[in-house]
C-alpha positions in Angstrom: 0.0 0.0 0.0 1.4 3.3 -1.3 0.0 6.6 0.8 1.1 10.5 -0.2 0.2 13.7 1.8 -1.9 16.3 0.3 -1.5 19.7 0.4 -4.6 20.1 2.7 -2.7 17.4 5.2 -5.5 14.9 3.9 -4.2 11.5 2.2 -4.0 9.2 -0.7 -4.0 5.5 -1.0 -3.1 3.7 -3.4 -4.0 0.1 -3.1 -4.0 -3.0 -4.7 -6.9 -5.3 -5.7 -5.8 -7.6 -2.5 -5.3 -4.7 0.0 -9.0 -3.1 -1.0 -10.5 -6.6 -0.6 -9.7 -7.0 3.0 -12.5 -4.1 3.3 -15.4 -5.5 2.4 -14.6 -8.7 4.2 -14.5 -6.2 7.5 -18.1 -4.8 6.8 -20.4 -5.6 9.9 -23.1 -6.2 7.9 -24.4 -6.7 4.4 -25.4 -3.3 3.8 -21.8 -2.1 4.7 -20.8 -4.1 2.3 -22.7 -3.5 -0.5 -21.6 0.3 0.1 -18.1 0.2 0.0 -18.3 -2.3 -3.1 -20.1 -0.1 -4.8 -17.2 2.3 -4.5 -14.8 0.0 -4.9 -16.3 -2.5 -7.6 -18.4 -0.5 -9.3 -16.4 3.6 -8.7 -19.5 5.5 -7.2 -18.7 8.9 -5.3 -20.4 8.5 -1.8 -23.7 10.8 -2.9 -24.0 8.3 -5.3 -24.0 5.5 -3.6 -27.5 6.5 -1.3 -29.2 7.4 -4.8 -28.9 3.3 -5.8 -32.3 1.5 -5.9 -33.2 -1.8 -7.5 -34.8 -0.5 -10.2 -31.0 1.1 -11.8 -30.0 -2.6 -12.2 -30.1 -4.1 -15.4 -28.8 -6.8 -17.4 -26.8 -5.7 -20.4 -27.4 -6.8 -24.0 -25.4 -10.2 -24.0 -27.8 -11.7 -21.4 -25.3 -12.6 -18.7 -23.5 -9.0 -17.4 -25.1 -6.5 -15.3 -24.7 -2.8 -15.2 -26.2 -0.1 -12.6 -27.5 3.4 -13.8 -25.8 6.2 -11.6 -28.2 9.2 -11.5 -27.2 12.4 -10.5 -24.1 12.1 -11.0 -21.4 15.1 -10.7 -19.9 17.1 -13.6 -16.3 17.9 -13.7 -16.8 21.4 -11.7 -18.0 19.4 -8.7 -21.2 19.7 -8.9 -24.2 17.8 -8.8 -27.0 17.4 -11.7 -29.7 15.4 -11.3 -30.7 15.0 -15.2 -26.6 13.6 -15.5 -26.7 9.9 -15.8 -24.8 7.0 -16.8 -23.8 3.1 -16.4 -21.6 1.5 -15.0 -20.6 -2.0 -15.0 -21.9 -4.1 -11.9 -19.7 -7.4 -11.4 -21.9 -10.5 -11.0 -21.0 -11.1 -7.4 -22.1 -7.5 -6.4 -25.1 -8.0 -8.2 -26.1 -11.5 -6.6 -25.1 -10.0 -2.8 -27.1 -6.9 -4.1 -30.0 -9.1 -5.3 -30.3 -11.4 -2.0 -30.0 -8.0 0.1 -33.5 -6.9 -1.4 -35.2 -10.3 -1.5 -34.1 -10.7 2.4 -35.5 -7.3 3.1 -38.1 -7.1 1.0 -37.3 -4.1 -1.0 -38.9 -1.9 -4.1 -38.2 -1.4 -7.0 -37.7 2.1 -5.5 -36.4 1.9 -2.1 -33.3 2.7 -1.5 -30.3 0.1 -0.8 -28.2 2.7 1.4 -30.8 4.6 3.0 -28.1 6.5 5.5 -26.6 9.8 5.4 -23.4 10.7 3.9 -21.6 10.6 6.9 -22.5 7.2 8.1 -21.1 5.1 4.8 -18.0 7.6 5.3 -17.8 6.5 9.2 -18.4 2.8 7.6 -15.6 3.2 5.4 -13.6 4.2 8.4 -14.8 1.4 10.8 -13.9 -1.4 7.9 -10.4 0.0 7.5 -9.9 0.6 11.3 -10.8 -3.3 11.2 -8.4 -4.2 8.2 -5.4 -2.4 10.3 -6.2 -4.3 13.0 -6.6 -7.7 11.6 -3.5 -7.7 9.3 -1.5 -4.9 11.4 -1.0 -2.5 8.5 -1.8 0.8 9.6 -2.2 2.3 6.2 -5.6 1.1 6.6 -6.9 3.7 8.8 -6.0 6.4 6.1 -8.3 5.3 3.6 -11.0 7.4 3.0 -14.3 6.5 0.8 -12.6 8.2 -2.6 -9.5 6.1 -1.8 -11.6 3.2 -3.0 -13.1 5.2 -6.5 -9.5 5.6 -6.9 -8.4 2.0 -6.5 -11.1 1.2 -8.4 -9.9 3.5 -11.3 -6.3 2.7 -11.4 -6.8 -0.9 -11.2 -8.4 -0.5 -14.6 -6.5 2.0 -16.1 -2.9 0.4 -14.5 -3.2 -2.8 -13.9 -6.4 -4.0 -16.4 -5.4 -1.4 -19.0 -9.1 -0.7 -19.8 -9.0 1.9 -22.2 -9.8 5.7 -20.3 -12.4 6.5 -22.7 -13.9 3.1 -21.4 -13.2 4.1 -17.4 -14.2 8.0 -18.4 -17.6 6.6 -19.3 -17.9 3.9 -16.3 -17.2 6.8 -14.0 -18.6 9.7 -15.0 -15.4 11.8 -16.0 -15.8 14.2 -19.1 -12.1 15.1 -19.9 -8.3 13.5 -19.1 -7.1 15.8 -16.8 -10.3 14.8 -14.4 -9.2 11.4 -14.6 -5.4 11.9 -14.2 -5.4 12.4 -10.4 -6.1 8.7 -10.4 -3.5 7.2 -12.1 -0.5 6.3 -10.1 2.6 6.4 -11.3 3.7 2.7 -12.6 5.4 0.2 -10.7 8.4 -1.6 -12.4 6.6 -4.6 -12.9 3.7 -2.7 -15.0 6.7 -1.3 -16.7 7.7 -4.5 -17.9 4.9 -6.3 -18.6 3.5 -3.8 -20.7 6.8 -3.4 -22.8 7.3 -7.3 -23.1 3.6 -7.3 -24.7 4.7 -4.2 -26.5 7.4 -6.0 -28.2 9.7 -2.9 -28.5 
């Protein structure tokens, strides 16, 4: 795990796909869970995530993939439109924990899965890594913040997946590259060389 100080004294993690695991196997309950994977699986901002319902899921064209409509999303100026909407992909597993979450609670098509405040998923986030520090003793954990795991989320598919960015611009709701730079990190060695072997240079 890779952290750097901010200007504002806040930080940045950078984890891997392993390290960000460990968090949703610390949620207390399945709700928890389904709120930080939906940052970390699927790239929502937290506002986002208390606008999901069951009716934004949908399978996609092919039958067998899901993805989840994001409304409201924000714009590049930081602010938030309520006619801006997009999808993003859903991964099966998050859709299946997601689907037995509303049959066991009996949920509408238009009930909310998160229906918390902002604060709460952010003190969630915080309780889950405050876990993961304790349980594998690396402290980094109790740095993370909820927009640590958009950005894990978005450098594992630019870095290490090497989705296209117009692809992960669309998935998350960016509108230009220099939105979506702050998100890269800077390649290790071993991206370096695998992406130059496949490069043939």
């Amino acid at each position: 795990m890779r952290t750097e100080r901010n200007k504002d004294r806040t930080w940045n993690v950078w984890m891997s796909r392993n390290e960000y695991h460990e968090l949703p196997r610390q949620a207390k309950t399945t709700q928890r869970e389904i709120a930080l994977r939906l940052m970390g699986d699927c790239g929502l901002r937290v506002d986002e995530v208390l606008d999901v319902k069951p009716r934004h899921i949908s399978r996609m064209s092919d039958g067998r993939h899901y993805e989840l409509e994001v409304v409201g999303g924000k714009d590049t100026t930081g602010e938030f439109d309520d006619g801006k909407h997009r999808e993003t992909w859903l991964p099966a597993d998050v859709e299946a924990t997601i689907n037995r979450y509303i049959q066991e609670n009996s949920l509408s098509e238009d009930d909310r899965l998160i229906d918390k405040t902002k604060r709460t998923v952010q003190n969630w986030v915080e309780d889950a890594s405050s876990d993961a520090a304790d349980e594998t003793g690396d402290d980094d954990y109790r740095r993370v913040s909820s927009h640590d795991l958009r950005r894990c989320w978005a450098n594992h598919l630019l870095v290490e997946e090497n989705v296209s960015p117009r692809i992960v611009m669309a998935l998350g709701g960016w509108s230009s590259y220099d939105a979506i730079e702050p998100y890269l990190a800077a390649p290790t060695e071993g991206n370096i060389i695998e992406s130059m072997k496949a490069a043939s240079l």
